[in-house]
CSV table of N, CA, C and O in Angstrom, one decimal:
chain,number,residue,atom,x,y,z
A,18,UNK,N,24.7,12.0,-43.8
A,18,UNK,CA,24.9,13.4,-44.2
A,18,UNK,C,26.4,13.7,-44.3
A,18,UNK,O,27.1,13.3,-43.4
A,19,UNK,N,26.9,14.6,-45.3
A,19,UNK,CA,28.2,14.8,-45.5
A,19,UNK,C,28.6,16.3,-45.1
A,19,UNK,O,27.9,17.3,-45.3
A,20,UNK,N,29.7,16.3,-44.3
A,20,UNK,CA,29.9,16.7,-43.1
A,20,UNK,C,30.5,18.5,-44.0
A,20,UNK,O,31.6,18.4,-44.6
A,21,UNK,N,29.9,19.6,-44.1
A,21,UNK,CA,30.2,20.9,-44.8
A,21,UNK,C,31.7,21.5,-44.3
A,21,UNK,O,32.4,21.5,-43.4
A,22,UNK,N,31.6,22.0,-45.6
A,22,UNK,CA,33.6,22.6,-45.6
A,22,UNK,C,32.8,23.6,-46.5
A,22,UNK,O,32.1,23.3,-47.4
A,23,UNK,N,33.3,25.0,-45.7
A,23,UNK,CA,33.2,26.3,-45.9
A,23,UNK,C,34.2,26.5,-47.0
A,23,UNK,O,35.4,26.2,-46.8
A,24,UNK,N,34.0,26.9,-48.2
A,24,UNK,CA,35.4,27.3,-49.2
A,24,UNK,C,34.8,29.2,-49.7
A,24,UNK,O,33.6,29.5,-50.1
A,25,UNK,N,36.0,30.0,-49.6
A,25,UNK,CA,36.2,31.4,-49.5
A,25,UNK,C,36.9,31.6,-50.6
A,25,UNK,O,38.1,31.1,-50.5
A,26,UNK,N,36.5,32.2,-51.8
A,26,UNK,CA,38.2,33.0,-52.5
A,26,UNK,C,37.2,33.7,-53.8
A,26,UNK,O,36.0,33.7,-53.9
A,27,UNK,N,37.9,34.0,-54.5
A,27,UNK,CA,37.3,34.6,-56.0
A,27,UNK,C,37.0,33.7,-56.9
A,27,UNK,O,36.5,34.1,-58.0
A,28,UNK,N,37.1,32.3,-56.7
A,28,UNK,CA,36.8,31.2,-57.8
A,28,UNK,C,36.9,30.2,-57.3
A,28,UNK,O,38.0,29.9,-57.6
A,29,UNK,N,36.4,29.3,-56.6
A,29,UNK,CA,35.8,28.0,-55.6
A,29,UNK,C,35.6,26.9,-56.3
A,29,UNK,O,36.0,25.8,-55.9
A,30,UNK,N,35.2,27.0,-57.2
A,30,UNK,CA,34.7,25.9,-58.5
A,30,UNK,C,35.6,24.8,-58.3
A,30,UNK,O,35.2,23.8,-57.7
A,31,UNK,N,36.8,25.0,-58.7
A,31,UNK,CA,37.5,23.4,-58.6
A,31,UNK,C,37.9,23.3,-57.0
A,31,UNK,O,38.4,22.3,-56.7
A,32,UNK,N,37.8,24.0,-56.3
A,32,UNK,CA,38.3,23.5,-54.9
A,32,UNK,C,36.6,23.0,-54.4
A,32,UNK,O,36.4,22.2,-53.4
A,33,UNK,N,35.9,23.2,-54.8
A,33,UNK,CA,34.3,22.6,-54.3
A,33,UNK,C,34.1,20.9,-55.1
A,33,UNK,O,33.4,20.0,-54.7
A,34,UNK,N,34.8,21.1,-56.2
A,34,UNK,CA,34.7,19.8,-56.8
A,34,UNK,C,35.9,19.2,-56.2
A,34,UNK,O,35.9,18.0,-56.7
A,35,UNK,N,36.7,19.4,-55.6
A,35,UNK,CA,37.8,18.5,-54.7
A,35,UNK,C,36.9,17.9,-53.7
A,35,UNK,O,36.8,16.7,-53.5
A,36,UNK,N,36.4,18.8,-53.1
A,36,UNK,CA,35.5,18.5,-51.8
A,36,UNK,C,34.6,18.0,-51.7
A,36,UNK,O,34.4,17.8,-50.5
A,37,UNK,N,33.9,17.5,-52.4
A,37,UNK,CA,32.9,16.9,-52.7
A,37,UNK,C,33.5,15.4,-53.0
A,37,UNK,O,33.2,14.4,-52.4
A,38,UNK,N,34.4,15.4,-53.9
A,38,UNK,CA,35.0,14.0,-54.0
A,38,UNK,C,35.4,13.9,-53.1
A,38,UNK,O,35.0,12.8,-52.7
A,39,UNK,N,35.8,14.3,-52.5
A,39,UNK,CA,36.6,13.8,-50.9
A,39,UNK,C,35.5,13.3,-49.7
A,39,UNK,O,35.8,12.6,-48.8
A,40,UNK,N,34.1,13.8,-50.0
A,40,UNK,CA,33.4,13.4,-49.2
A,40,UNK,C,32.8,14.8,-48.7
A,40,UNK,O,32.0,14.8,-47.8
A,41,UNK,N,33.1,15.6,-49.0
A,41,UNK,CA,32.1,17.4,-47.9
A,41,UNK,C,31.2,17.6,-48.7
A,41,UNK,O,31.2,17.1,-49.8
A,42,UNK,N,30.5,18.2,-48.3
A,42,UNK,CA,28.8,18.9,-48.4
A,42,UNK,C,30.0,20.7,-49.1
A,42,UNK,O,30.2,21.5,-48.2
A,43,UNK,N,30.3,20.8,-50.0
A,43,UNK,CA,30.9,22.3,-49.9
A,43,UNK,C,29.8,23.4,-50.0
A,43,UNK,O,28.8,23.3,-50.6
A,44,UNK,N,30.1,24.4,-49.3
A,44,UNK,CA,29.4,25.5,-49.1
A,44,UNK,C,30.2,26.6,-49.6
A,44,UNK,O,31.3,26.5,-49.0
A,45,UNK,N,30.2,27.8,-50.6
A,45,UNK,CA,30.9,28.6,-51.2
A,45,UNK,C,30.5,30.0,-51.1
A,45,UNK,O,29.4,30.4,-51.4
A,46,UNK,N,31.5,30.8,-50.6
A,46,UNK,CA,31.8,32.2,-50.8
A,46,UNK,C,32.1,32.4,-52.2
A,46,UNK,O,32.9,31.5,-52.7
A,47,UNK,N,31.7,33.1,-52.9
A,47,UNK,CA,32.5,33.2,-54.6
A,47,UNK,C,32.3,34.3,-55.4
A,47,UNK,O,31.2,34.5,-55.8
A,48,UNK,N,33.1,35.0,-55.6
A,48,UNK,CA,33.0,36.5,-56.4
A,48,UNK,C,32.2,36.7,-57.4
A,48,UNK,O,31.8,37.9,-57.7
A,49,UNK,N,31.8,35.5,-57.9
A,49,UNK,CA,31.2,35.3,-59.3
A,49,UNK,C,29.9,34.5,-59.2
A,49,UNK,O,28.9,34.9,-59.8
A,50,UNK,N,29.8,33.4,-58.5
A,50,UNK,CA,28.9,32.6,-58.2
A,50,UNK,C,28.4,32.4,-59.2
A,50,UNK,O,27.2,32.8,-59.3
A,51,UNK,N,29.2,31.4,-60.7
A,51,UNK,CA,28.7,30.9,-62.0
A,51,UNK,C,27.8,30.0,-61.9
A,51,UNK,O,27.6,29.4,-60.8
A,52,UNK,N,27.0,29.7,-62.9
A,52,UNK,CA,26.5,28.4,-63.1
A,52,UNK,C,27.2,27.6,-62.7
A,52,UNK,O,26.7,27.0,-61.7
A,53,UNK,N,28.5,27.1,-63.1
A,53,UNK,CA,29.0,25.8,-63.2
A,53,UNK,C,29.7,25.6,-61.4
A,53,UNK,O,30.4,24.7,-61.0
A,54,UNK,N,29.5,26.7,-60.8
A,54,UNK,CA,29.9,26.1,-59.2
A,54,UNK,C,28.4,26.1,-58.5
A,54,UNK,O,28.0,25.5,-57.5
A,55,UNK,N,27.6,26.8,-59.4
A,55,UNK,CA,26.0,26.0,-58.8
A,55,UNK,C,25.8,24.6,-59.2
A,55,UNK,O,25.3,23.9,-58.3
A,56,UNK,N,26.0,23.9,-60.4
A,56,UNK,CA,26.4,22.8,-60.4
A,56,UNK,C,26.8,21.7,-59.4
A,56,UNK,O,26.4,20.5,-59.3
A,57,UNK,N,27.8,22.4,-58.7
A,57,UNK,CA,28.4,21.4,-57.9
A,57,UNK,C,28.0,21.9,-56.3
A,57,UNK,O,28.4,21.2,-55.4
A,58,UNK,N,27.4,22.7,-56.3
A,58,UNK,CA,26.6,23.2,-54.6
A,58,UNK,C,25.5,23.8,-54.7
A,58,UNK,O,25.3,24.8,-55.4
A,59,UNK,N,24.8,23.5,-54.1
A,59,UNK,CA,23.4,24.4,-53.9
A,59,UNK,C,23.6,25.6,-52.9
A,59,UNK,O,22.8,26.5,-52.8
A,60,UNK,N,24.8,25.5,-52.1
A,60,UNK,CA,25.0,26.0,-51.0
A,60,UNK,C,25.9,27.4,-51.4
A,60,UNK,O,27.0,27.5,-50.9
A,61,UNK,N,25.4,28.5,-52.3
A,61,UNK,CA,26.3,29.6,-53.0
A,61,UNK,C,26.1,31.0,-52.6
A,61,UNK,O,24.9,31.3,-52.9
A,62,UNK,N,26.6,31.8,-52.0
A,62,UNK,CA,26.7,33.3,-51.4
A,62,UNK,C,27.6,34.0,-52.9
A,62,UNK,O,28.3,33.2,-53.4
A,63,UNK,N,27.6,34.9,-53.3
A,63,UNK,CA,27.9,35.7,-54.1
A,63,UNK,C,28.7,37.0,-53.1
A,63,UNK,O,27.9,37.6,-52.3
A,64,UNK,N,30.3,37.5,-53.1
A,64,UNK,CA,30.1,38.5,-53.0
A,64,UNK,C,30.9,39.7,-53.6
A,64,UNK,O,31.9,39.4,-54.4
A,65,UNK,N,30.6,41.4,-53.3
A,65,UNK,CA,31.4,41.9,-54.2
A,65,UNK,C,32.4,42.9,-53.7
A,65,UNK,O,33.1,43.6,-54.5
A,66,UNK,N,32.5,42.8,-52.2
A,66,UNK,CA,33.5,43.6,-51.5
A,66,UNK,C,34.3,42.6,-50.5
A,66,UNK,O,33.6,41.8,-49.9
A,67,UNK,N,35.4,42.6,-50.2
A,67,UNK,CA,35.9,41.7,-49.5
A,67,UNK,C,35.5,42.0,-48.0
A,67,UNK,O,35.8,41.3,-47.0
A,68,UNK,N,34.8,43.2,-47.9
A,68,UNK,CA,34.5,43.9,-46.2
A,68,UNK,C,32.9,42.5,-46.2
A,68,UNK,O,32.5,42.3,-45.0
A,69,UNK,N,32.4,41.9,-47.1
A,69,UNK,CA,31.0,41.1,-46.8
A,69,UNK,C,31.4,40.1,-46.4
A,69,UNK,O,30.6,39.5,-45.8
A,70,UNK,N,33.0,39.5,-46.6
A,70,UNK,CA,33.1,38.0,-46.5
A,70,UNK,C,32.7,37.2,-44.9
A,70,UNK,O,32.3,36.1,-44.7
A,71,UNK,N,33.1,38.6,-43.9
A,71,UNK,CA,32.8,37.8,-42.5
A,71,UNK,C,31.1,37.7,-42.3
A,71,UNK,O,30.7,36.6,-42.0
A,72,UNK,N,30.0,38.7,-42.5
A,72,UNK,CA,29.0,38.6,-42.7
A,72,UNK,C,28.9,37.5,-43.8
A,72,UNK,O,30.1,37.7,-44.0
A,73,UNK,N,28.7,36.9,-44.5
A,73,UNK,CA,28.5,36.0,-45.1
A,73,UNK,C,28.8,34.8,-44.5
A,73,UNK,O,27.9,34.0,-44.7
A,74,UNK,N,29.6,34.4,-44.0
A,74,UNK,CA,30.3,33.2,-43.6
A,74,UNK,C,29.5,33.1,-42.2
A,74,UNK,O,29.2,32.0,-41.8
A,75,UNK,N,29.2,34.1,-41.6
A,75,UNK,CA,28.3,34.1,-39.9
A,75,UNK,C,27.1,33.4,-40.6
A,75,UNK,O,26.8,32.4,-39.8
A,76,UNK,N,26.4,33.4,-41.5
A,76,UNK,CA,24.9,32.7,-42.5
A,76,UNK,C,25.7,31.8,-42.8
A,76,UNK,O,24.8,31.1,-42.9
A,77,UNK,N,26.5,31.3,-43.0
A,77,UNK,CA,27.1,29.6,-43.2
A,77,UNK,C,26.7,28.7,-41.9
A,77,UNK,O,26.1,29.2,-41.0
A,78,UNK,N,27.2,27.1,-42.1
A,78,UNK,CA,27.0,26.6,-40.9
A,78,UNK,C,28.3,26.5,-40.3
A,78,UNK,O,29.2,26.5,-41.1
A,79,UNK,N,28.7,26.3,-38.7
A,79,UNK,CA,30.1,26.1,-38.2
A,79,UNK,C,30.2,24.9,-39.1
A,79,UNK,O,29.3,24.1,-39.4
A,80,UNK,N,31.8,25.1,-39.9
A,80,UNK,CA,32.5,24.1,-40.5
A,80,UNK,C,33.6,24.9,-40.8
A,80,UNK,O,33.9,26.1,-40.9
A,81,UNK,N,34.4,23.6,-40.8
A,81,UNK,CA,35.8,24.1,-41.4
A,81,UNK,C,35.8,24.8,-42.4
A,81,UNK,O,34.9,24.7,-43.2
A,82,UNK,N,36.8,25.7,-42.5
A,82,UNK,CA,36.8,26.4,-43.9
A,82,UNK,C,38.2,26.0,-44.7
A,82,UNK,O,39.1,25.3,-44.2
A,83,UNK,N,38.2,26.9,-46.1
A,83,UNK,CA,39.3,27.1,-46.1
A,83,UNK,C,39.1,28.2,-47.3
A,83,UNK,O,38.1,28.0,-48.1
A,84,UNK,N,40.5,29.6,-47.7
A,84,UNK,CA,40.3,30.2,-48.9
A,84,UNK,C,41.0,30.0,-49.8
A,84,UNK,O,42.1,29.4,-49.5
A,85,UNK,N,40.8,30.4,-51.1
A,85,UNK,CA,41.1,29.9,-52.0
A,85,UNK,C,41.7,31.3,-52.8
A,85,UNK,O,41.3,32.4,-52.3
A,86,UNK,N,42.2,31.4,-53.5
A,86,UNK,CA,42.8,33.0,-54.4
A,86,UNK,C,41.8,32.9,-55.6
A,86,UNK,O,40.9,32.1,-55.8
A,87,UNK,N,41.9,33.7,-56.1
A,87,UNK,CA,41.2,34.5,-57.6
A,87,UNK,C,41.4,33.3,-58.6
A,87,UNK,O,41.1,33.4,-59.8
């Protein structure tokens, strides 16, 4: 089982496809939550105020994280 890395920001897409080649399970916060970062995770929260991101991330599993910008 590949070990999940929490990724946060307004566009995750290429930092989830980093992660993934690297070996993580990525789990995504994402403003937009496109197709093409469902693609690369099953594991997608959608949000639209930055006040949801700690609620959202508490429904994640403990893992590292990290955020990403717009």
């Amino acid at each position: 089982m590949m070990e999940p890395l929490l990724i946060i920001g307004g566009s995750v897409r290429a930092a989830a496809m980093s992660a993934r080649k690297a070996g993580f399970e990525p789990w995504a916060i994402d403003r937009f939550a496109d197709a093409d970062l469902r693609g690369v995770t099953r594991h997608v929260q959608r949000y639209d105020e930055l006040s949801q991101l700690l609620q959202l991330a508490r429904s994640m599993p403990d893992a590292d994280w990290m955020y990403t910008g717009p």
